[in-house]
Short mmCIF file of C-alpha atoms in Angstrom, two decimals:
data_model
loop_
_atom_site.label_atom_id
_atom_site.label_comp_id
_atom_site.label_asym_id
_atom_site.label_seq_id
_atom_site.Cartn_x
_atom_site.Cartn_y
_atom_site.Cartn_z
CA MET A 1 54.17 -20.55 -26.51
CA GLN A 2 52.14 -21.51 -29.54
CA LEU A 3 51.51 -24.97 -28.06
CA LYS A 4 50.26 -23.42 -24.81
CA ALA A 5 47.92 -21.12 -26.73
CA ARG A 6 46.47 -24.07 -28.62
CA PHE A 7 46.02 -25.99 -25.41
CA ALA A 8 44.15 -23.03 -23.88
CA MET A 9 41.92 -22.86 -26.96
CA LEU A 10 41.15 -26.56 -26.56
CA VAL A 11 40.15 -26.00 -22.94
CA TRP A 12 37.68 -23.23 -23.79
CA PHE A 13 36.40 -25.21 -26.76
CA LEU A 14 35.53 -28.07 -24.39
CA ALA A 15 33.82 -25.59 -22.07
CA ALA A 16 31.71 -24.34 -24.98
CA MET A 17 30.93 -27.89 -26.09
CA THR A 18 29.65 -28.74 -22.61
CA PHE A 19 26.76 -26.39 -23.29
CA ALA A 20 26.43 -27.30 -26.97
CA GLY A 21 26.06 -31.00 -26.27
CA ALA A 22 24.32 -30.78 -22.90
CA ILE A 23 20.99 -32.37 -23.87
CA GLY A 24 20.79 -31.94 -27.65
CA ILE A 25 23.34 -34.77 -27.87
CA PRO A 26 22.36 -37.46 -25.32
CA LYS A 27 24.97 -37.64 -22.56
CA GLY A 28 27.15 -35.21 -24.51
CA PHE A 29 28.04 -33.28 -21.36
CA ASN A 30 29.71 -36.40 -19.91
CA VAL A 31 32.32 -36.52 -22.66
CA THR A 32 33.26 -32.84 -22.59
CA THR A 33 33.45 -32.55 -18.79
CA LEU A 34 35.58 -35.70 -18.62
CA LEU A 35 37.97 -34.33 -21.25
CA ILE A 36 38.30 -30.94 -19.58
CA PHE A 37 38.95 -32.67 -16.25
CA LEU A 38 41.70 -34.75 -17.88
CA CYS A 39 43.17 -31.52 -19.27
CA SER A 40 43.47 -30.25 -15.69
CA PHE A 41 46.27 -32.79 -15.12
CA PHE A 42 48.37 -30.49 -17.30
CA VAL A 43 47.53 -27.36 -15.31
CA SER A 44 51.20 -26.83 -14.46
CA PHE A 45 51.80 -26.50 -18.20
CA LEU A 46 49.97 -23.15 -18.05
CA GLN A 47 51.45 -20.60 -15.66
CA PRO A 48 51.05 -17.06 -16.97
CA THR A 49 52.85 -14.46 -14.91
CA THR A 50 49.59 -12.53 -14.45
CA PHE A 51 47.91 -15.44 -12.67
CA SER A 52 47.06 -14.90 -9.01
CA VAL A 53 44.35 -16.46 -6.89
CA ASP A 54 42.14 -13.88 -5.18
CA ARG A 55 39.63 -14.16 -2.34
CA GLY A 56 36.72 -14.90 -4.66
CA ASP A 57 38.58 -17.78 -6.33
CA LYS A 58 39.39 -19.29 -2.95
CA LEU A 59 35.84 -18.88 -1.67
CA LEU A 60 34.37 -20.62 -4.71
CA VAL A 61 36.86 -23.49 -4.49
CA TRP A 62 36.30 -23.94 -0.76
CA THR A 63 32.52 -23.94 -1.30
CA PHE A 64 32.80 -26.73 -3.85
CA PHE A 65 35.11 -28.60 -1.50
CA ALA A 66 32.91 -28.17 1.58
CA PHE A 67 29.73 -29.20 -0.20
CA GLY A 68 31.35 -32.23 -1.83
CA VAL A 69 32.90 -33.37 1.45
CA SER A 70 29.60 -32.84 3.31
CA LEU A 71 27.81 -35.11 0.83
CA ILE A 72 30.52 -37.74 1.03
CA ALA A 73 30.49 -37.60 4.84
CA ALA A 74 26.70 -37.97 4.84
CA SER A 75 26.93 -41.05 2.60
CA LEU A 76 29.58 -42.66 4.81
CA TYR A 77 27.63 -41.76 7.97
CA ASP A 78 24.59 -43.41 6.40
CA HIS A 79 25.79 -46.96 7.11
CA TRP A 80 28.80 -46.50 4.83
CA GLN A 81 26.73 -46.08 1.68
CA VAL A 82 29.70 -46.11 -0.70
CA LYS A 83 27.39 -46.09 -3.74
CA GLY A 84 26.43 -42.53 -2.79
CA LEU A 85 29.96 -41.20 -3.35
CA ASP A 86 29.75 -40.95 -7.13
CA LYS A 87 27.84 -37.69 -7.61
CA PRO A 88 29.34 -35.84 -4.59
CA SER A 89 32.81 -36.52 -5.98
CA ARG A 90 31.95 -34.32 -9.00
CA PHE A 91 32.00 -31.25 -6.76
CA LEU A 92 35.59 -32.11 -5.86
CA LEU A 93 36.63 -33.02 -9.41
CA VAL A 94 35.57 -29.58 -10.66
CA ILE A 95 38.14 -27.87 -8.41
CA PRO A 96 41.19 -28.59 -10.62
CA VAL A 97 39.09 -27.45 -13.59
CA VAL A 98 38.66 -24.06 -11.89
CA PHE A 99 42.44 -23.67 -11.63
CA LEU A 100 42.92 -24.94 -15.18
CA LEU A 101 40.55 -22.31 -16.59
CA LEU A 102 42.00 -19.54 -14.46
CA ARG A 103 45.37 -20.28 -16.06
CA SER A 104 44.02 -20.75 -19.60
CA LYS A 105 43.89 -17.50 -21.53
CA GLY A 106 41.71 -18.30 -24.52
CA PRO A 107 38.53 -17.44 -26.44
CA LYS A 108 36.14 -17.44 -23.48
CA GLU A 109 33.38 -15.92 -25.65
CA TRP A 110 33.08 -19.32 -27.35
CA MET A 111 30.89 -20.24 -24.40
CA TRP A 112 28.14 -17.97 -25.71
CA TYR A 113 28.21 -19.78 -29.07
CA GLY A 114 28.05 -23.13 -27.28
CA ILE A 115 25.06 -22.03 -25.22
CA VAL A 116 23.09 -20.85 -28.26
CA VAL A 117 23.93 -24.00 -30.25
CA GLY A 118 23.03 -26.14 -27.22
CA SER A 119 19.61 -24.48 -26.94
CA LEU A 120 18.86 -24.96 -30.63
CA LEU A 121 19.98 -28.61 -30.56
CA ALA A 122 17.89 -29.24 -27.44
CA PHE A 123 14.77 -27.93 -29.14
CA ALA A 124 15.50 -29.88 -32.33
CA HIS A 125 15.94 -33.07 -30.30
CA ALA A 126 12.76 -32.42 -28.31
CA LEU A 127 10.81 -31.72 -31.51
CA TYR A 128 12.13 -34.93 -33.06
CA GLU A 129 11.01 -36.99 -30.08
CA ARG A 130 7.57 -35.39 -29.85
CA VAL A 131 6.70 -35.16 -33.56
CA ILE A 132 8.63 -38.00 -35.22
CA LEU A 133 8.82 -40.56 -32.42
CA GLY A 134 5.48 -39.53 -30.93
CA VAL A 135 6.58 -39.70 -27.28
CA ALA A 136 4.43 -37.94 -24.69
CA ARG A 137 7.34 -36.00 -23.14
CA ALA A 138 10.73 -35.19 -24.64
CA ARG A 139 13.62 -36.50 -22.56
CA GLY A 140 16.79 -36.75 -24.67
CA GLY A 141 18.11 -39.76 -22.78
CA GLU A 142 17.45 -38.11 -19.41
CA HIS A 143 14.48 -37.91 -17.07
CA PRO A 144 11.93 -35.54 -18.71
CA ILE A 145 12.18 -33.15 -15.76
CA MET A 146 15.97 -32.99 -16.00
CA PHE A 147 15.77 -32.51 -19.76
CA GLY A 148 13.20 -29.74 -19.40
CA ASP A 149 14.97 -27.91 -16.60
CA THR A 150 18.33 -28.05 -18.37
CA GLY A 151 16.68 -26.81 -21.56
CA MET A 152 15.13 -23.93 -19.64
CA MET A 153 18.52 -22.99 -18.18
CA LEU A 154 20.11 -23.05 -21.63
CA GLY A 155 17.30 -20.83 -22.93
CA LEU A 156 17.78 -18.29 -20.16
CA LEU A 157 21.56 -18.37 -20.64
CA SER A 158 20.93 -17.69 -24.34
CA LEU A 159 19.18 -14.49 -23.28
CA ALA A 160 22.32 -13.58 -21.32
CA ALA A 161 24.24 -14.28 -24.54
CA ALA A 162 21.87 -11.89 -26.34
CA ILE A 163 22.78 -9.19 -23.82
CA TYR A 164 26.48 -9.81 -24.49
CA PHE A 165 26.10 -9.66 -28.27
CA PHE A 166 23.89 -6.57 -28.07
CA SER A 167 26.50 -4.79 -25.95
CA GLN A 168 29.14 -5.68 -28.56
CA LYS A 169 26.85 -4.64 -31.45
CA ARG A 170 27.05 -8.09 -33.01
CA PHE A 171 23.48 -8.21 -34.25
CA ASN A 172 23.63 -11.45 -36.25
CA TRP A 173 24.52 -13.40 -33.13
CA LEU A 174 22.05 -11.31 -31.15
CA ILE A 175 19.25 -12.66 -33.33
CA CYS A 176 20.63 -16.21 -33.03
CA SER A 177 20.73 -15.82 -29.23
CA LEU A 178 17.11 -14.69 -29.09
CA PHE A 179 16.09 -17.73 -31.12
CA GLY A 180 18.23 -19.79 -28.76
CA GLY A 181 16.33 -18.39 -25.81
CA LEU A 182 13.00 -19.38 -27.35
CA ALA A 183 14.41 -22.77 -28.35
CA GLY A 184 15.62 -23.62 -24.84
CA MET A 185 12.27 -22.66 -23.35
CA GLY A 186 10.55 -24.59 -26.13
CA ALA A 187 12.52 -27.71 -25.23
CA SER A 188 11.29 -27.30 -21.66
CA VAL A 189 7.68 -26.98 -22.85
CA LEU A 190 8.01 -30.09 -25.04
CA SER A 191 9.32 -32.01 -22.03
CA GLY A 192 6.15 -31.15 -20.11
CA SER A 193 8.22 -30.23 -17.04
CA ARG A 194 6.30 -27.55 -15.15
CA GLY A 195 8.86 -26.76 -12.44
CA GLY A 196 11.17 -24.79 -14.70
CA TRP A 197 8.45 -22.51 -15.99
CA VAL A 198 8.44 -20.50 -12.77
CA ALA A 199 11.97 -19.35 -13.60
CA VAL A 200 10.87 -17.49 -16.74
CA PRO A 201 9.12 -14.47 -15.17
CA LEU A 202 11.45 -14.26 -12.16
CA ILE A 203 14.75 -14.51 -14.03
CA GLY A 204 13.30 -12.54 -16.94
CA LEU A 205 12.70 -9.61 -14.59
CA PHE A 206 16.24 -9.98 -13.22
CA LEU A 207 17.69 -9.81 -16.75
CA LEU A 208 15.61 -6.77 -17.68
CA TRP A 209 16.55 -4.97 -14.46
CA GLU A 210 20.27 -5.62 -14.87
CA CYS A 211 20.39 -4.42 -18.48
CA ARG A 212 18.02 -1.46 -18.08
CA ASP A 213 20.83 1.07 -18.62
CA LEU A 214 22.16 -0.83 -21.62
CA LEU A 215 18.78 -0.99 -23.36
CA GLY A 216 17.35 2.39 -22.40
CA LYS A 217 13.73 3.03 -21.43
CA LYS A 218 12.17 2.64 -24.89
CA ARG A 219 13.93 -0.61 -25.74
CA LEU A 220 13.32 -1.92 -22.23
CA MET A 221 9.56 -1.35 -22.54
CA ALA A 222 9.56 -2.88 -26.01
CA VAL A 223 11.40 -6.01 -24.81
CA PHE A 224 9.10 -6.28 -21.78
CA SER A 225 6.00 -5.99 -23.98
CA VAL A 226 7.25 -8.62 -26.43
CA ALA A 227 8.13 -10.96 -23.55
CA ILE A 228 4.65 -10.62 -22.02
CA PHE A 229 3.07 -11.21 -25.43
CA CYS A 230 5.16 -14.37 -25.98
CA ILE A 231 4.32 -15.76 -22.53
CA VAL A 232 0.58 -15.08 -22.89
CA THR A 233 0.57 -16.58 -26.41
CA ALA A 234 2.42 -19.69 -25.23
CA VAL A 235 -0.11 -20.18 -22.44
CA LEU A 236 -3.19 -19.58 -24.60
CA VAL A 237 -2.18 -21.72 -27.60
CA PRO A 238 -3.34 -25.29 -26.79
CA GLN A 239 -0.66 -26.90 -28.98
CA THR A 240 2.09 -25.87 -26.55
CA GLY A 241 0.59 -28.08 -23.86
CA ILE A 242 1.11 -25.45 -21.16
CA GLN A 243 -2.64 -25.00 -20.58
CA LYS A 244 -3.11 -28.73 -20.22
CA ARG A 245 -0.19 -29.20 -17.80
CA VAL A 246 -1.22 -26.24 -15.64
CA GLY A 247 -4.82 -27.44 -15.66
CA GLU A 248 -3.69 -30.90 -14.58
CA ALA A 249 -1.69 -29.38 -11.71
CA VAL A 250 -4.70 -27.37 -10.47
CA SER A 251 -6.95 -30.44 -10.76
CA ASN A 252 -4.40 -32.59 -8.89
CA ILE A 253 -4.23 -30.07 -6.03
CA MET A 254 -8.02 -29.96 -5.72
CA GLN A 255 -8.28 -33.76 -5.76
CA TYR A 256 -5.58 -34.06 -3.11
CA SER A 257 -7.26 -31.42 -0.94
CA ASP A 258 -10.64 -33.13 -0.90
CA GLY A 259 -9.11 -36.60 -0.62
CA SER A 260 -10.83 -37.95 -3.73
CA LYS A 261 -7.57 -38.85 -5.48
CA THR A 262 -4.08 -38.63 -4.02
CA ALA A 263 -2.00 -40.78 -6.40
CA THR A 264 -1.64 -38.04 -9.02
CA SER A 265 1.55 -36.33 -10.19
CA VAL A 266 1.12 -33.43 -7.76
CA GLY A 267 -0.49 -35.60 -5.08
CA LEU A 268 2.48 -37.96 -4.98
CA ARG A 269 4.79 -34.96 -4.65
CA PHE A 270 2.78 -33.73 -1.68
CA ASP A 271 3.10 -37.17 -0.08
CA MET A 272 6.85 -37.17 -0.73
CA TRP A 273 7.13 -33.73 0.86
CA LYS A 274 4.99 -34.84 3.81
CA SER A 275 7.19 -37.88 4.41
CA ALA A 276 10.35 -35.73 4.10
CA ILE A 277 9.07 -33.38 6.80
CA TYR A 278 8.29 -36.39 9.00
CA MET A 279 11.85 -37.71 8.54
CA PHE A 280 13.29 -34.31 9.39
CA GLN A 281 11.32 -34.29 12.63
CA GLN A 282 12.81 -37.70 13.49
CA ALA A 283 16.42 -36.58 12.96
CA PRO A 284 16.62 -32.78 12.61
CA VAL A 285 20.39 -32.35 12.93
CA PHE A 286 21.93 -35.06 10.73
CA GLY A 287 18.85 -36.46 8.95
CA VAL A 288 17.81 -40.09 8.61
CA GLY A 289 20.12 -40.90 5.69
CA GLU A 290 19.13 -41.92 2.17
CA SER A 291 19.08 -45.61 3.08
CA GLN A 292 16.15 -45.02 5.46
CA VAL A 293 13.92 -43.09 3.07
CA GLN A 294 11.95 -45.99 1.63
CA PRO A 295 11.70 -48.02 4.87
CA ILE A 296 10.21 -45.00 6.65
CA LYS A 297 7.88 -44.30 3.73
CA ARG A 298 6.67 -47.90 3.84
CA VAL A 299 5.72 -47.42 7.49
CA LEU A 300 3.92 -44.16 6.69
CA ALA A 301 2.03 -45.86 3.84
CA ALA A 302 1.03 -48.74 6.12
CA GLU A 303 -0.34 -46.20 8.61
CA GLY A 304 -2.34 -44.53 5.82
CA LYS A 305 -0.44 -41.24 6.08
CA ILE A 306 0.81 -41.30 2.48
CA SER A 307 -0.13 -43.17 -0.69
CA ALA A 308 1.61 -46.50 -1.23
CA LYS A 309 2.47 -45.28 -4.74
CA ALA A 310 4.78 -42.65 -3.22
CA VAL A 311 6.96 -45.29 -1.55
CA PRO A 312 9.13 -46.37 -4.55
CA PHE A 313 10.47 -42.83 -5.04
CA ASP A 314 13.87 -42.59 -3.34
CA HIS A 315 13.91 -38.79 -3.11
CA ALA A 316 11.54 -35.99 -2.14
CA HIS A 317 11.27 -34.21 -5.52
CA ASN A 318 12.43 -31.12 -3.63
CA GLU A 319 16.14 -30.43 -3.07
CA TYR A 320 15.59 -28.48 0.15
CA LEU A 321 13.36 -31.12 1.76
CA GLN A 322 15.66 -33.86 0.50
CA ALA A 323 18.58 -32.22 2.30
CA LEU A 324 16.55 -31.69 5.48
CA SER A 325 15.19 -35.24 5.59
CA THR A 326 18.38 -37.14 4.72
CA ARG A 327 21.12 -34.78 5.96
CA GLY A 328 19.28 -32.58 8.47
CA ILE A 329 19.85 -28.91 9.18
CA ILE A 330 23.57 -29.35 8.53
CA GLY A 331 22.82 -30.71 5.07
CA LEU A 332 20.49 -27.81 4.29
CA PHE A 333 23.17 -25.34 5.42
CA PHE A 334 25.74 -26.75 2.98
CA LEU A 335 23.16 -26.89 0.18
CA LEU A 336 22.21 -23.24 0.65
CA ALA A 337 25.90 -22.31 0.79
CA MET A 338 26.44 -24.08 -2.55
CA TYR A 339 23.68 -21.97 -4.07
CA LEU A 340 24.26 -18.64 -2.38
CA VAL A 341 28.06 -18.30 -2.33
CA PRO A 342 28.50 -18.45 -6.14
CA LEU A 343 25.41 -16.28 -6.56
CA LYS A 344 26.82 -13.67 -4.18
CA LEU A 345 30.20 -13.74 -5.93
CA PHE A 346 28.65 -13.10 -9.35
CA LEU A 347 26.26 -10.42 -8.05
CA ARG A 348 29.19 -8.68 -6.35
CA LYS A 349 30.97 -8.50 -9.71
CA LEU A 350 27.82 -6.97 -11.22
CA ARG A 351 28.00 -4.18 -8.64
CA GLN A 352 31.74 -3.69 -9.17
CA HIS A 353 31.50 -3.36 -12.95
CA LYS A 354 28.36 -1.32 -13.53
CA ASP A 355 29.24 -0.12 -17.04
CA ASN A 356 31.58 -2.77 -18.43
CA TRP A 357 29.46 -5.27 -20.35
CA ARG A 358 32.41 -7.44 -21.33
CA ILE A 359 32.55 -8.34 -17.64
CA ARG A 360 28.91 -7.92 -16.61
CA SER A 361 27.64 -10.38 -19.23
CA TYR A 362 29.67 -13.21 -17.69
CA ALA A 363 28.55 -12.19 -14.21
CA ILE A 364 24.91 -12.31 -15.31
CA GLY A 365 25.39 -15.71 -16.97
CA GLY A 366 27.11 -17.09 -13.88
CA ALA A 367 24.40 -15.76 -11.56
CA LEU A 368 21.67 -17.41 -13.66
CA ILE A 369 22.93 -20.91 -12.87
CA PRO A 370 22.34 -20.92 -9.08
CA MET A 371 19.18 -18.85 -9.65
CA CYS A 372 17.80 -21.51 -11.99
CA TYR A 373 18.77 -24.34 -9.68
CA MET A 374 17.18 -22.67 -6.67
CA ASP A 375 13.94 -22.58 -8.66
CA PHE A 376 14.26 -26.10 -10.06
CA ALA A 377 14.99 -27.37 -6.53
CA LEU A 378 11.41 -26.61 -5.50
CA THR A 379 10.05 -29.51 -7.56
CA GLN A 380 13.07 -31.72 -8.30
CA THR A 381 16.17 -33.05 -6.56
CA MET A 382 18.63 -31.93 -9.21
CA PHE A 383 21.75 -33.21 -7.43
CA MET A 384 20.40 -36.77 -7.36
CA HIS A 385 21.02 -36.89 -11.12
CA ASN A 386 24.39 -36.88 -12.86
CA ILE A 387 23.35 -34.20 -15.36
CA GLY A 388 22.07 -32.06 -12.48
CA VAL A 389 25.46 -32.09 -10.77
CA MET A 390 27.55 -31.68 -13.91
CA MET A 391 25.49 -28.86 -15.46
CA PHE A 392 25.69 -26.93 -12.19
CA ALA A 393 29.28 -27.33 -11.01
CA PHE A 394 31.13 -27.12 -14.33
CA PRO A 395 29.22 -24.15 -15.85
CA ILE A 396 29.76 -22.16 -12.64
CA ALA A 397 33.49 -22.88 -12.93
CA TYR A 398 33.43 -21.85 -16.61
CA PHE A 399 31.62 -18.57 -16.02
CA TRP A 400 33.73 -17.64 -13.01
CA ALA A 401 36.97 -18.19 -14.93
CA ALA A 402 35.62 -16.29 -17.96
CA LEU A 403 34.65 -13.38 -15.72
CA ARG A 404 38.08 -13.31 -14.08
CA TRP A 405 39.79 -13.30 -17.50
CA ALA A 406 37.50 -10.50 -18.64
CA GLU A 407 38.64 -8.50 -15.60
CA ARG A 408 42.30 -9.17 -16.40
CA ASP A 409 41.79 -8.14 -20.03
CA GLU A 410 40.30 -4.82 -18.96
CA LEU A 411 43.10 -4.26 -16.45
CA ALA A 412 45.68 -4.93 -19.17
CA LYS A 413 43.99 -2.36 -21.42
CA LEU A 414 44.12 0.26 -18.67
CA GLU A 415 47.80 -0.44 -18.03
CA LEU A 416 48.55 0.00 -21.76
CA LYS A 417 46.76 3.36 -21.77
CA ASN A 418 48.73 4.55 -18.79
#
């Protein structure tokens, strides 16, 4: 029994370390997710009598399975593009991890510590690259956009951690979590990635709304006021670079509109989106396949419809348009299902447990992941990158299992009282 308990602790430690080493330690997430997957081979070693798979567990697993298989089928349909099987397979490999965590009763709250540490390490790494190394955009061994978006997600998850620690009256870790929230967002700012910034006001409002009863009206207004002050200050202070990046975006849009300059950061995105829409029109049901993206873009460039500088990019810098252009309406359906099914499952738990913050905190954290990705997807194809797949699929599995264990713990307490 003691050996099983230690094994369960190891599993949750690896889950926490996935967040802690996500981007603060270059490629750190690869090691922890691989180890926790290998641990799933010993899932039969953990079989508590209380374990039972419910409808939500099955729905999440089947969603991972369906999306992974749809991506694999699309790659094989696309002239047997075997090289495209790598990232889709991750959505299948996370399935045994779901069952492993559902059978591993351990310190699930370690995840909150991992998230806060991960945010602080991400900011420290970004600061080191910008100040010491003098690079223009922090990247931590990843593409700057992926680094920035992941940092933003860690920052927002740190705010969910702050809600958890506040509900448990653990004020030292509450303060650490708030610093973690600022650190994660700071890492995003230092990366210069604008796409993730949209998530701050939208998800911030979601967090405030969900914890309005926990905070009370006075605290809620105080938090809202401080948040607005921090956002306005970050925008107005030139050293953050936000003003410059937003100004560049506005200038790029104006230049693209009047045709004076199209090969800008935003202009190239517009051309990628335009070509993606064209591809969708050519094959609306199944898409043209990833192998046809650049050949079609070369034709469009030759016809003067897009800039030649947009041709080398092998994706649309928009997850929705990428799915539509390469996998058609069917591909978009499976993509939306991968976002919306987990989101609906976590939001349903929020409605079921209106006053229990030991459960609600995990539901909020889990809901933030698809929310963030749905925002990031507007300006980046997250699932074309290994970190994008891993930091979506595995954290959703972690939060779902943590939530289910929190429910079981509360049920056990009620049974003891009765």
